[in-house]
Amino acid sequence: MRKTLRVFTPIYILLALAGVFAACDDTYNEKQMATRKQRAELRRLDSLAFKIGTTPTMDCLPVFVANEKGFFEKEGVDVRLRLRNSHLDLDTLLRGGWIEGAFTEMVRAERIVDNGVKLRYVAATNSYWQLVSNRNMRIRKLDQLSDKMVAMTRFSATDYLTTLAVDSAKPKNAVYRIQINDVKIRLRMLYNNEIDAVWLTEPQLTAAKLYKNPVLMDSRKKNLNLGVLAVSEKALADKNRSRQYAAFIKAYNAACDSINKYGIASYAHVISKYMGADEKTIKALPKITYTHAKAPREKDIEVARKAYKN
């Protein structure tokens, strides 16, 4: 005869287990509630902070230094950096009001202004660009860009500089403008023989030249200074934002003084951290001087405005 074994669980054990599960559920809910509150507080603090967009380029070094050296805290301002690899991404943040300002260049900035976002050019930067050709393509002169591909960004300083290069050299056939917005991808394409020539600024420019890629054109020889730190007029109209801006500029100027005093080599760790440059590239960087925040030359603004309109 088949026997069935019956196991009887005392009621107090079941109640205890139920209590354990309820306690676990309460703990989980409490944690979720705490996490939501923390996220809400972080969002609140971020919304109150003064946010600046940057790219991994040497024109942004003063804010990277100010961030690392505590200059912002010293001035009593909470500055949050938005790190992006292209000016195009910063355009989106500026237009959406997600940041108060950005390091960019004035041809792009004029396009943003034309789209209805009022900007103030608060500091001319030391940005410059050089057109670097792929050493394997054996391009040594601008007129050899005929039927070649040039990496640049539309509606930008590099687009305008490409026009100047083509107009001056008059290659036999068309020069193809390939939109590559990400500065790191642009350099990688040069390394991987995926492009004929690219527009680069520092430190990507020095990295490219270390591999013997020839320079075809230098924006500085055109007496152009198109780099700029632009801040939203809407932000500056707000009393609290205006106070933050004043403190930000003090810290920015202090960082410029520090870099000029000790040299960029003293901030190799900052360049490596924010720009991804290796030790060899950092050691080969040219001497770069940083000036206090000052509005760009009117002639450069006019050049940028005409370049965008055309």
PDB file of C-alpha atoms in Angstrom, residues 17-309:
ATOM      1  CA  LEU A  17       8.482  34.036   6.596  1.00  0.00           C
ATOM      2  CA  ALA A  18       5.733  36.408   5.571  1.00  0.00           C
ATOM      3  CA  GLY A  19       7.210  39.007   7.890  1.00  0.00           C
ATOM      4  CA  VAL A  20      10.649  38.520   6.354  1.00  0.00           C
ATOM      5  CA  PHE A  21       9.287  38.964   2.825  1.00  0.00           C
ATOM      6  CA  ALA A  22       7.331  42.041   3.880  1.00  0.00           C
ATOM      7  CA  ALA A  23      10.404  43.502   5.523  1.00  0.00           C
ATOM      8  CA  CYS A  24      12.456  42.828   2.394  1.00  0.00           C
ATOM      9  CA  ASP A  25       9.781  44.474   0.286  1.00  0.00           C
ATOM     10  CA  ASP A  26       9.716  47.492   2.600  1.00  0.00           C
ATOM     11  CA  THR A  27      13.514  47.740   2.457  1.00  0.00           C
ATOM     12  CA  TYR A  28      13.440  47.575  -1.350  1.00  0.00           C
ATOM     13  CA  ASN A  29      10.752  50.260  -1.535  1.00  0.00           C
ATOM     14  CA  GLU A  30      12.660  52.454   0.900  1.00  0.00           C
ATOM     15  CA  LYS A  31      15.802  52.101  -1.176  1.00  0.00           C
ATOM     16  CA  GLN A  32      13.898  52.944  -4.336  1.00  0.00           C
ATOM     17  CA  MET A  33      12.366  55.969  -2.640  1.00  0.00           C
ATOM     18  CA  ALA A  34      15.785  57.095  -1.396  1.00  0.00           C
ATOM     19  CA  THR A  35      17.274  56.601  -4.860  1.00  0.00           C
ATOM     20  CA  ARG A  36      14.501  58.664  -6.439  1.00  0.00           C
ATOM     21  CA  LYS A  37      15.039  61.420  -3.904  1.00  0.00           C
ATOM     22  CA  GLN A  38      18.778  61.352  -4.514  1.00  0.00           C
ATOM     23  CA  ARG A  39      18.288  61.533  -8.273  1.00  0.00           C
ATOM     24  CA  ALA A  40      15.850  64.417  -7.859  1.00  0.00           C
ATOM     25  CA  GLU A  41      18.322  66.262  -5.638  1.00  0.00           C
ATOM     26  CA  LEU A  42      21.157  65.688  -8.111  1.00  0.00           C
ATOM     27  CA  ARG A  43      18.975  67.021 -10.926  1.00  0.00           C
ATOM     28  CA  ARG A  44      18.089  70.052  -8.822  1.00  0.00           C
ATOM     29  CA  LEU A  45      21.720  70.821  -8.027  1.00  0.00           C
ATOM     30  CA  ASP A  46      22.711  70.322 -11.648  1.00  0.00           C
ATOM     31  CA  SER A  47      19.995  72.690 -12.831  1.00  0.00           C
ATOM     32  CA  LEU A  48      21.298  75.367 -10.466  1.00  0.00           C
ATOM     33  CA  ALA A  49      24.944  74.929 -11.531  1.00  0.00           C
ATOM     34  CA  PHE A  50      26.677  76.981 -14.228  1.00  0.00           C
ATOM     35  CA  LYS A  51      27.211  74.532 -17.100  1.00  0.00           C
ATOM     36  CA  ILE A  52      29.865  74.938 -19.794  1.00  0.00           C
ATOM     37  CA  GLY A  53      30.282  72.767 -22.896  1.00  0.00           C
ATOM     38  CA  THR A  54      33.786  71.698 -23.910  1.00  0.00           C
ATOM     39  CA  THR A  55      35.610  69.606 -26.488  1.00  0.00           C
ATOM     40  CA  PRO A  56      38.861  67.641 -25.928  1.00  0.00           C
ATOM     41  CA  THR A  57      40.969  70.476 -27.338  1.00  0.00           C
ATOM     42  CA  MET A  58      43.592  72.874 -25.995  1.00  0.00           C
ATOM     43  CA  ASP A  59      41.364  75.972 -26.165  1.00  0.00           C
ATOM     44  CA  CYS A  60      39.417  74.477 -23.242  1.00  0.00           C
ATOM     45  CA  LEU A  61      42.475  73.901 -21.043  1.00  0.00           C
ATOM     46  CA  PRO A  62      41.780  76.872 -18.701  1.00  0.00           C
ATOM     47  CA  VAL A  63      38.429  75.466 -17.580  1.00  0.00           C
ATOM     48  CA  PHE A  64      39.889  71.990 -17.182  1.00  0.00           C
ATOM     49  CA  VAL A  65      42.661  73.444 -15.010  1.00  0.00           C
ATOM     50  CA  ALA A  66      40.180  75.563 -13.029  1.00  0.00           C
ATOM     51  CA  ASN A  67      38.091  72.453 -12.446  1.00  0.00           C
ATOM     52  CA  GLU A  68      41.048  70.351 -11.300  1.00  0.00           C
ATOM     53  CA  LYS A  69      42.736  73.036  -9.186  1.00  0.00           C
ATOM     54  CA  GLY A  70      39.596  74.100  -7.325  1.00  0.00           C
ATOM     55  CA  PHE A  71      39.519  77.636  -8.754  1.00  0.00           C
ATOM     56  CA  PHE A  72      35.754  77.467  -9.228  1.00  0.00           C
ATOM     57  CA  GLU A  73      35.181  76.414  -5.619  1.00  0.00           C
ATOM     58  CA  LYS A  74      37.476  79.220  -4.476  1.00  0.00           C
ATOM     59  CA  GLU A  75      35.236  81.724  -6.253  1.00  0.00           C
ATOM     60  CA  GLY A  76      32.148  80.106  -4.773  1.00  0.00           C
ATOM     61  CA  VAL A  77      30.591  78.893  -7.997  1.00  0.00           C
ATOM     62  CA  ASP A  78      29.407  75.406  -8.919  1.00  0.00           C
ATOM     63  CA  VAL A  79      30.559  74.860 -12.511  1.00  0.00           C
ATOM     64  CA  ARG A  80      29.663  71.641 -14.321  1.00  0.00           C
ATOM     65  CA  LEU A  81      31.481  70.734 -17.523  1.00  0.00           C
ATOM     66  CA  ARG A  82      29.700  69.005 -20.374  1.00  0.00           C
ATOM     67  CA  LEU A  83      32.384  67.063 -22.237  1.00  0.00           C
ATOM     68  CA  ARG A  84      31.634  66.385 -25.898  1.00  0.00           C
ATOM     69  CA  ASN A  85      33.778  65.421 -28.894  1.00  0.00           C
ATOM     70  CA  SER A  86      32.207  67.818 -31.379  1.00  0.00           C
ATOM     71  CA  HIS A  87      30.934  71.374 -31.591  1.00  0.00           C
ATOM     72  CA  LEU A  88      27.787  69.989 -33.193  1.00  0.00           C
ATOM     73  CA  ASP A  89      26.845  68.296 -29.917  1.00  0.00           C
ATOM     74  CA  LEU A  90      27.479  71.540 -28.050  1.00  0.00           C
ATOM     75  CA  ASP A  91      25.220  73.374 -30.515  1.00  0.00           C
ATOM     76  CA  THR A  92      22.388  71.072 -29.504  1.00  0.00           C
ATOM     77  CA  LEU A  93      22.978  71.732 -25.808  1.00  0.00           C
ATOM     78  CA  LEU A  94      23.119  75.501 -26.334  1.00  0.00           C
ATOM     79  CA  ARG A  95      19.973  75.620 -28.443  1.00  0.00           C
ATOM     80  CA  GLY A  96      18.115  73.501 -25.905  1.00  0.00           C
ATOM     81  CA  GLY A  97      19.188  75.649 -22.965  1.00  0.00           C
ATOM     82  CA  TRP A  98      20.908  72.679 -21.349  1.00  0.00           C
ATOM     83  CA  ILE A  99      24.121  74.646 -20.843  1.00  0.00           C
ATOM     84  CA  GLU A 100      24.863  78.287 -20.159  1.00  0.00           C
ATOM     85  CA  GLY A 101      27.863  78.522 -22.458  1.00  0.00           C
ATOM     86  CA  ALA A 102      30.309  76.629 -24.648  1.00  0.00           C
ATOM     87  CA  PHE A 103      33.753  76.715 -26.207  1.00  0.00           C
ATOM     88  CA  THR A 104      33.121  76.816 -29.927  1.00  0.00           C
ATOM     89  CA  GLU A 105      33.974  78.926 -32.972  1.00  0.00           C
ATOM     90  CA  MET A 106      32.139  81.877 -34.391  1.00  0.00           C
ATOM     91  CA  VAL A 107      30.978  80.498 -37.730  1.00  0.00           C
ATOM     92  CA  ARG A 108      29.020  77.832 -35.860  1.00  0.00           C
ATOM     93  CA  ALA A 109      27.955  80.331 -33.220  1.00  0.00           C
ATOM     94  CA  GLU A 110      26.547  82.674 -35.874  1.00  0.00           C
ATOM     95  CA  ARG A 111      24.392  79.826 -37.124  1.00  0.00           C
ATOM     96  CA  ILE A 112      23.023  79.313 -33.603  1.00  0.00           C
ATOM     97  CA  VAL A 113      22.291  83.033 -33.341  1.00  0.00           C
ATOM     98  CA  ASP A 114      20.542  82.887 -36.721  1.00  0.00           C
ATOM     99  CA  ASN A 115      18.368  80.098 -35.298  1.00  0.00           C
ATOM    100  CA  GLY A 116      17.122  82.402 -32.556  1.00  0.00           C
ATOM    101  CA  VAL A 117      19.509  81.784 -29.645  1.00  0.00           C
ATOM    102  CA  LYS A 118      21.169  85.012 -28.547  1.00  0.00           C
ATOM    103  CA  LEU A 119      24.825  84.573 -27.573  1.00  0.00           C
ATOM    104  CA  ARG A 120      27.461  86.828 -26.106  1.00  0.00           C
ATOM    105  CA  TYR A 121      31.055  86.278 -27.178  1.00  0.00           C
ATOM    106  CA  VAL A 122      32.777  86.660 -23.825  1.00  0.00           C
ATOM    107  CA  ALA A 123      36.265  85.406 -24.677  1.00  0.00           C
ATOM    108  CA  ALA A 124      38.325  84.960 -27.805  1.00  0.00           C
ATOM    109  CA  THR A 125      40.273  81.703 -27.523  1.00  0.00           C
ATOM    110  CA  ASN A 126      43.572  80.640 -29.058  1.00  0.00           C
ATOM    111  CA  SER A 127      42.018  78.061 -31.389  1.00  0.00           C
ATOM    112  CA  TYR A 128      43.637  77.563 -34.771  1.00  0.00           C
ATOM    113  CA  TRP A 129      43.345  74.855 -37.386  1.00  0.00           C
ATOM    114  CA  GLN A 130      45.732  73.266 -39.830  1.00  0.00           C
ATOM    115  CA  LEU A 131      44.854  71.191 -42.862  1.00  0.00           C
ATOM    116  CA  VAL A 132      46.827  67.955 -42.588  1.00  0.00           C
ATOM    117  CA  SER A 133      47.090  65.486 -45.462  1.00  0.00           C
ATOM    118  CA  ASN A 134      47.484  61.732 -45.240  1.00  0.00           C
ATOM    119  CA  ARG A 135      51.186  61.016 -45.668  1.00  0.00           C
ATOM    120  CA  ASN A 136      50.385  57.888 -47.706  1.00  0.00           C
ATOM    121  CA  MET A 137      48.464  59.957 -50.277  1.00  0.00           C
ATOM    122  CA  ARG A 138      51.588  61.991 -51.133  1.00  0.00           C
ATOM    123  CA  ILE A 139      49.687  65.268 -51.073  1.00  0.00           C
ATOM    124  CA  ARG A 140      52.066  68.132 -50.427  1.00  0.00           C
ATOM    125  CA  LYS A 141      50.248  71.115 -51.954  1.00  0.00           C
ATOM    126  CA  LEU A 142      46.681  72.396 -51.917  1.00  0.00           C
ATOM    127  CA  ASP A 143      46.186  71.964 -55.661  1.00  0.00           C
ATOM    128  CA  GLN A 144      46.813  68.228 -55.194  1.00  0.00           C
ATOM    129  CA  LEU A 145      43.512  67.961 -53.335  1.00  0.00           C
ATOM    130  CA  SER A 146      41.790  67.463 -56.690  1.00  0.00           C
ATOM    131  CA  ASP A 147      39.342  64.522 -56.390  1.00  0.00           C
ATOM    132  CA  LYS A 148      40.333  64.122 -52.739  1.00  0.00           C
ATOM    133  CA  MET A 149      38.281  63.950 -49.543  1.00  0.00           C
ATOM    134  CA  VAL A 150      38.688  66.528 -46.765  1.00  0.00           C
ATOM    135  CA  ALA A 151      37.249  65.935 -43.290  1.00  0.00           C
ATOM    136  CA  MET A 152      35.536  69.026 -41.884  1.00  0.00           C
ATOM    137  CA  THR A 153      32.246  70.176 -40.368  1.00  0.00           C
ATOM    138  CA  ARG A 154      29.492  71.958 -42.279  1.00  0.00           C
ATOM    139  CA  PHE A 155      28.642  75.552 -41.321  1.00  0.00           C
ATOM    140  CA  SER A 156      31.888  75.876 -39.406  1.00  0.00           C
ATOM    141  CA  ALA A 157      35.324  77.463 -39.410  1.00  0.00           C
ATOM    142  CA  THR A 158      36.739  74.344 -41.090  1.00  0.00           C
ATOM    143  CA  ASP A 159      34.109  74.593 -43.825  1.00  0.00           C
ATOM    144  CA  TYR A 160      35.066  78.225 -44.420  1.00  0.00           C
ATOM    145  CA  LEU A 161      38.779  77.402 -44.379  1.00  0.00           C
ATOM    146  CA  THR A 162      38.200  74.649 -46.942  1.00  0.00           C
ATOM    147  CA  THR A 163      36.604  77.242 -49.207  1.00  0.00           C
ATOM    148  CA  LEU A 164      39.636  79.509 -48.797  1.00  0.00           C
ATOM    149  CA  ALA A 165      41.962  76.600 -49.601  1.00  0.00           C
ATOM    150  CA  VAL A 166      40.049  75.595 -52.735  1.00  0.00           C
ATOM    151  CA  ASP A 167      39.658  79.168 -53.966  1.00  0.00           C
ATOM    152  CA  SER A 168      43.362  79.910 -53.536  1.00  0.00           C
ATOM    153  CA  ALA A 169      44.718  76.697 -55.094  1.00  0.00           C
ATOM    154  CA  LYS A 170      42.012  76.033 -57.686  1.00  0.00           C
ATOM    155  CA  PRO A 171      42.458  72.238 -57.936  1.00  0.00           C
ATOM    156  CA  LYS A 172      41.676  70.772 -61.348  1.00  0.00           C
ATOM    157  CA  ASN A 173      38.741  68.721 -60.096  1.00  0.00           C
ATOM    158  CA  ALA A 174      36.330  68.884 -57.173  1.00  0.00           C
ATOM    159  CA  VAL A 175      37.396  68.627 -53.546  1.00  0.00           C
ATOM    160  CA  TYR A 176      34.951  66.490 -51.575  1.00  0.00           C
ATOM    161  CA  ARG A 177      33.956  67.812 -48.173  1.00  0.00           C
ATOM    162  CA  ILE A 178      33.271  64.935 -45.793  1.00  0.00           C
ATOM    163  CA  GLN A 179      31.440  65.874 -42.620  1.00  0.00           C
ATOM    164  CA  ILE A 180      33.242  64.313 -39.653  1.00  0.00           C
ATOM    165  CA  ASN A 181      32.220  66.208 -36.530  1.00  0.00           C
ATOM    166  CA  ASP A 182      33.996  64.169 -33.859  1.00  0.00           C
ATOM    167  CA  VAL A 183      37.600  65.409 -33.554  1.00  0.00           C
ATOM    168  CA  LYS A 184      38.842  62.070 -32.256  1.00  0.00           C
ATOM    169  CA  ILE A 185      37.237  60.116 -35.099  1.00  0.00           C
ATOM    170  CA  ARG A 186      38.710  62.590 -37.582  1.00  0.00           C
ATOM    171  CA  LEU A 187      42.225  61.862 -36.303  1.00  0.00           C
ATOM    172  CA  ARG A 188      41.573  58.116 -36.257  1.00  0.00           C
ATOM    173  CA  MET A 189      40.449  58.192 -39.883  1.00  0.00           C
ATOM    174  CA  LEU A 190      43.730  59.858 -40.811  1.00  0.00           C
ATOM    175  CA  TYR A 191      45.681  57.151 -38.984  1.00  0.00           C
ATOM    176  CA  ASN A 192      43.631  54.401 -40.656  1.00  0.00           C
ATOM    177  CA  ASN A 193      44.035  55.827 -44.205  1.00  0.00           C
ATOM    178  CA  GLU A 194      40.278  56.423 -44.473  1.00  0.00           C
ATOM    179  CA  ILE A 195      40.560  60.082 -45.477  1.00  0.00           C
ATOM    180  CA  ASP A 196      42.862  62.156 -47.668  1.00  0.00           C
ATOM    181  CA  ALA A 197      43.100  65.275 -45.506  1.00  0.00           C
ATOM    182  CA  VAL A 198      41.639  66.600 -42.249  1.00  0.00           C
ATOM    183  CA  TRP A 199      41.300  69.880 -40.377  1.00  0.00           C
ATOM    184  CA  LEU A 200      42.724  69.563 -36.872  1.00  0.00           C
ATOM    185  CA  THR A 201      43.450  71.734 -33.868  1.00  0.00           C
ATOM    186  CA  GLU A 202      45.555  70.962 -30.789  1.00  0.00           C
ATOM    187  CA  PRO A 203      46.341  68.446 -29.386  1.00  0.00           C
ATOM    188  CA  GLN A 204      45.080  66.243 -32.245  1.00  0.00           C
ATOM    189  CA  LEU A 205      47.127  68.362 -34.656  1.00  0.00           C
ATOM    190  CA  THR A 206      50.432  67.629 -32.919  1.00  0.00           C
ATOM    191  CA  ALA A 207      49.539  63.940 -32.731  1.00  0.00           C
ATOM    192  CA  ALA A 208      49.005  63.869 -36.515  1.00  0.00           C
ATOM    193  CA  LYS A 209      52.262  65.708 -37.231  1.00  0.00           C
ATOM    194  CA  LEU A 210      54.249  63.288 -35.068  1.00  0.00           C
ATOM    195  CA  TYR A 211      53.356  60.643 -37.670  1.00  0.00           C
ATOM    196  CA  LYS A 212      54.823  62.823 -40.437  1.00  0.00           C
ATOM    197  CA  ASN A 213      51.505  63.842 -41.967  1.00  0.00           C
ATOM    198  CA  PRO A 214      52.167  67.032 -43.989  1.00  0.00           C
ATOM    199  CA  VAL A 215      50.550  70.394 -43.228  1.00  0.00           C
ATOM    200  CA  LEU A 216      48.960  72.070 -46.253  1.00  0.00           C
ATOM    201  CA  MET A 217      47.432  75.169 -44.674  1.00  0.00           C
ATOM    202  CA  ASP A 218      47.440  77.067 -41.361  1.00  0.00           C
ATOM    203  CA  SER A 219      44.503  79.284 -40.371  1.00  0.00           C
ATOM    204  CA  ARG A 220      46.857  81.658 -38.517  1.00  0.00           C
ATOM    205  CA  LYS A 221      48.434  82.689 -41.813  1.00  0.00           C
ATOM    206  CA  LYS A 222      45.034  84.032 -42.835  1.00  0.00           C
ATOM    207  CA  ASN A 223      45.028  86.360 -39.804  1.00  0.00           C
ATOM    208  CA  LEU A 224      41.921  84.648 -38.490  1.00  0.00           C
ATOM    209  CA  ASN A 225      41.001  84.117 -34.862  1.00  0.00           C
ATOM    210  CA  LEU A 226      37.644  82.364 -34.869  1.00  0.00           C
ATOM    211  CA  GLY A 227      37.726  80.466 -31.576  1.00  0.00           C
ATOM    212  CA  VAL A 228      35.371  81.771 -28.898  1.00  0.00           C
ATOM    213  CA  LEU A 229      33.712  81.117 -25.565  1.00  0.00           C
ATOM    214  CA  ALA A 230      30.028  81.959 -26.068  1.00  0.00           C
ATOM    215  CA  VAL A 231      27.478  82.374 -23.276  1.00  0.00           C
ATOM    216  CA  SER A 232      23.698  82.541 -23.572  1.00  0.00           C
ATOM    217  CA  GLU A 233      22.275  86.050 -23.228  1.00  0.00           C
ATOM    218  CA  LYS A 234      19.249  84.501 -21.540  1.00  0.00           C
ATOM    219  CA  ALA A 235      21.491  83.101 -18.824  1.00  0.00           C
ATOM    220  CA  LEU A 236      23.289  86.413 -18.348  1.00  0.00           C
ATOM    221  CA  ALA A 237      19.961  88.212 -17.952  1.00  0.00           C
ATOM    222  CA  ASP A 238      19.251  86.160 -14.829  1.00  0.00           C
ATOM    223  CA  LYS A 239      20.633  87.750 -11.644  1.00  0.00           C
ATOM    224  CA  ASN A 240      21.920  84.497 -10.150  1.00  0.00           C
ATOM    225  CA  ARG A 241      23.410  83.314 -13.448  1.00  0.00           C
ATOM    226  CA  SER A 242      25.089  86.682 -13.869  1.00  0.00           C
ATOM    227  CA  ARG A 243      26.719  86.278 -10.453  1.00  0.00           C
ATOM    228  CA  GLN A 244      27.849  82.766 -11.393  1.00  0.00           C
ATOM    229  CA  TYR A 245      29.239  84.050 -14.669  1.00  0.00           C
ATOM    230  CA  ALA A 246      31.321  86.738 -12.928  1.00  0.00           C
ATOM    231  CA  ALA A 247      32.803  84.137 -10.583  1.00  0.00           C
ATOM    232  CA  PHE A 248      33.406  81.751 -13.501  1.00  0.00           C
ATOM    233  CA  ILE A 249      35.365  84.420 -15.392  1.00  0.00           C
ATOM    234  CA  LYS A 250      37.543  85.127 -12.336  1.00  0.00           C
ATOM    235  CA  ALA A 251      38.405  81.435 -12.083  1.00  0.00           C
ATOM    236  CA  TYR A 252      38.975  81.217 -15.850  1.00  0.00           C
ATOM    237  CA  ASN A 253      41.404  84.148 -15.766  1.00  0.00           C
ATOM    238  CA  ALA A 254      43.223  82.659 -12.766  1.00  0.00           C
ATOM    239  CA  ALA A 255      43.643  79.402 -14.681  1.00  0.00           C
ATOM    240  CA  CYS A 256      45.056  81.279 -17.692  1.00  0.00           C
ATOM    241  CA  ASP A 257      47.599  82.956 -15.403  1.00  0.00           C
ATOM    242  CA  SER A 258      48.548  79.626 -13.866  1.00  0.00           C
ATOM    243  CA  ILE A 259      49.095  77.943 -17.234  1.00  0.00           C
ATOM    244  CA  ASN A 260      51.189  80.841 -18.508  1.00  0.00           C
ATOM    245  CA  LYS A 261      53.260  80.868 -15.330  1.00  0.00           C
ATOM    246  CA  TYR A 262      53.985  77.147 -15.037  1.00  0.00           C
ATOM    247  CA  GLY A 263      53.643  76.086 -18.689  1.00  0.00           C
ATOM    248  CA  ILE A 264      51.343  73.516 -20.253  1.00  0.00           C
ATOM    249  CA  ALA A 265      53.802  70.725 -19.395  1.00  0.00           C
ATOM    250  CA  SER A 266      52.908  71.253 -15.725  1.00  0.00           C
ATOM    251  CA  TYR A 267      49.353  70.299 -16.589  1.00  0.00           C
ATOM    252  CA  ALA A 268      50.160  67.185 -18.606  1.00  0.00           C
ATOM    253  CA  HIS A 269      47.909  65.108 -16.355  1.00  0.00           C
ATOM    254  CA  VAL A 270      44.986  67.459 -17.058  1.00  0.00           C
ATOM    255  CA  ILE A 271      45.580  67.330 -20.826  1.00  0.00           C
ATOM    256  CA  SER A 272      45.773  63.541 -20.678  1.00  0.00           C
ATOM    257  CA  LYS A 273      42.613  63.244 -18.554  1.00  0.00           C
ATOM    258  CA  TYR A 274      40.362  65.569 -20.544  1.00  0.00           C
ATOM    259  CA  MET A 275      41.788  65.266 -24.051  1.00  0.00           C
ATOM    260  CA  GLY A 276      43.129  61.718 -24.153  1.00  0.00           C
ATOM    261  CA  ALA A 277      46.527  62.849 -25.475  1.00  0.00           C
ATOM    262  CA  ASP A 278      49.460  60.528 -24.834  1.00  0.00           C
ATOM    263  CA  GLU A 279      52.744  61.514 -23.213  1.00  0.00           C
ATOM    264  CA  LYS A 280      54.592  61.803 -26.536  1.00  0.00           C
ATOM    265  CA  THR A 281      52.007  64.205 -27.945  1.00  0.00           C
ATOM    266  CA  ILE A 282      51.899  66.338 -24.801  1.00  0.00           C
ATOM    267  CA  LYS A 283      55.683  66.714 -24.778  1.00  0.00           C
ATOM    268  CA  ALA A 284      55.615  67.804 -28.442  1.00  0.00           C
ATOM    269  CA  LEU A 285      52.910  70.453 -28.042  1.00  0.00           C
ATOM    270  CA  PRO A 286      53.991  73.966 -29.044  1.00  0.00           C
ATOM    271  CA  LYS A 287      54.088  76.769 -26.507  1.00  0.00           C
ATOM    272  CA  ILE A 288      50.566  78.098 -26.102  1.00  0.00           C
ATOM    273  CA  THR A 289      49.690  81.355 -24.364  1.00  0.00           C
ATOM    274  CA  TYR A 290      46.313  81.947 -22.743  1.00  0.00           C
ATOM    275  CA  THR A 291      44.780  85.414 -22.389  1.00  0.00           C
ATOM    276  CA  HIS A 292      42.134  86.670 -19.985  1.00  0.00           C
ATOM    277  CA  ALA A 293      38.534  86.659 -21.108  1.00  0.00           C
ATOM    278  CA  LYS A 294      38.138  89.382 -23.704  1.00  0.00           C
ATOM    279  CA  ALA A 295      35.649  89.804 -26.538  1.00  0.00           C
ATOM    280  CA  PRO A 296      36.913  88.778 -29.993  1.00  0.00           C
ATOM    281  CA  ARG A 297      37.961  91.265 -32.629  1.00  0.00           C
ATOM    282  CA  GLU A 298      35.081  92.815 -34.543  1.00  0.00           C
ATOM    283  CA  LYS A 299      36.766  91.862 -37.829  1.00  0.00           C
ATOM    284  CA  ASP A 300      36.701  88.182 -36.837  1.00  0.00           C
ATOM    285  CA  ILE A 301      33.011  88.409 -35.960  1.00  0.00           C
ATOM    286  CA  GLU A 302      32.300  89.955 -39.356  1.00  0.00           C
ATOM    287  CA  VAL A 303      34.295  87.247 -41.147  1.00  0.00           C
ATOM    288  CA  ALA A 304      32.354  84.548 -39.284  1.00  0.00           C
ATOM    289  CA  ARG A 305      29.030  86.200 -40.048  1.00  0.00           C
ATOM    290  CA  LYS A 306      29.782  86.458 -43.758  1.00  0.00           C
ATOM    291  CA  ALA A 307      31.192  82.921 -43.849  1.00  0.00           C
ATOM    292  CA  TYR A 308      27.996  81.493 -42.379  1.00  0.00           C
ATOM    293  CA  LYS A 309      25.725  83.558 -44.644  1.00  0.00           C
TER     294      LYS A 309
END
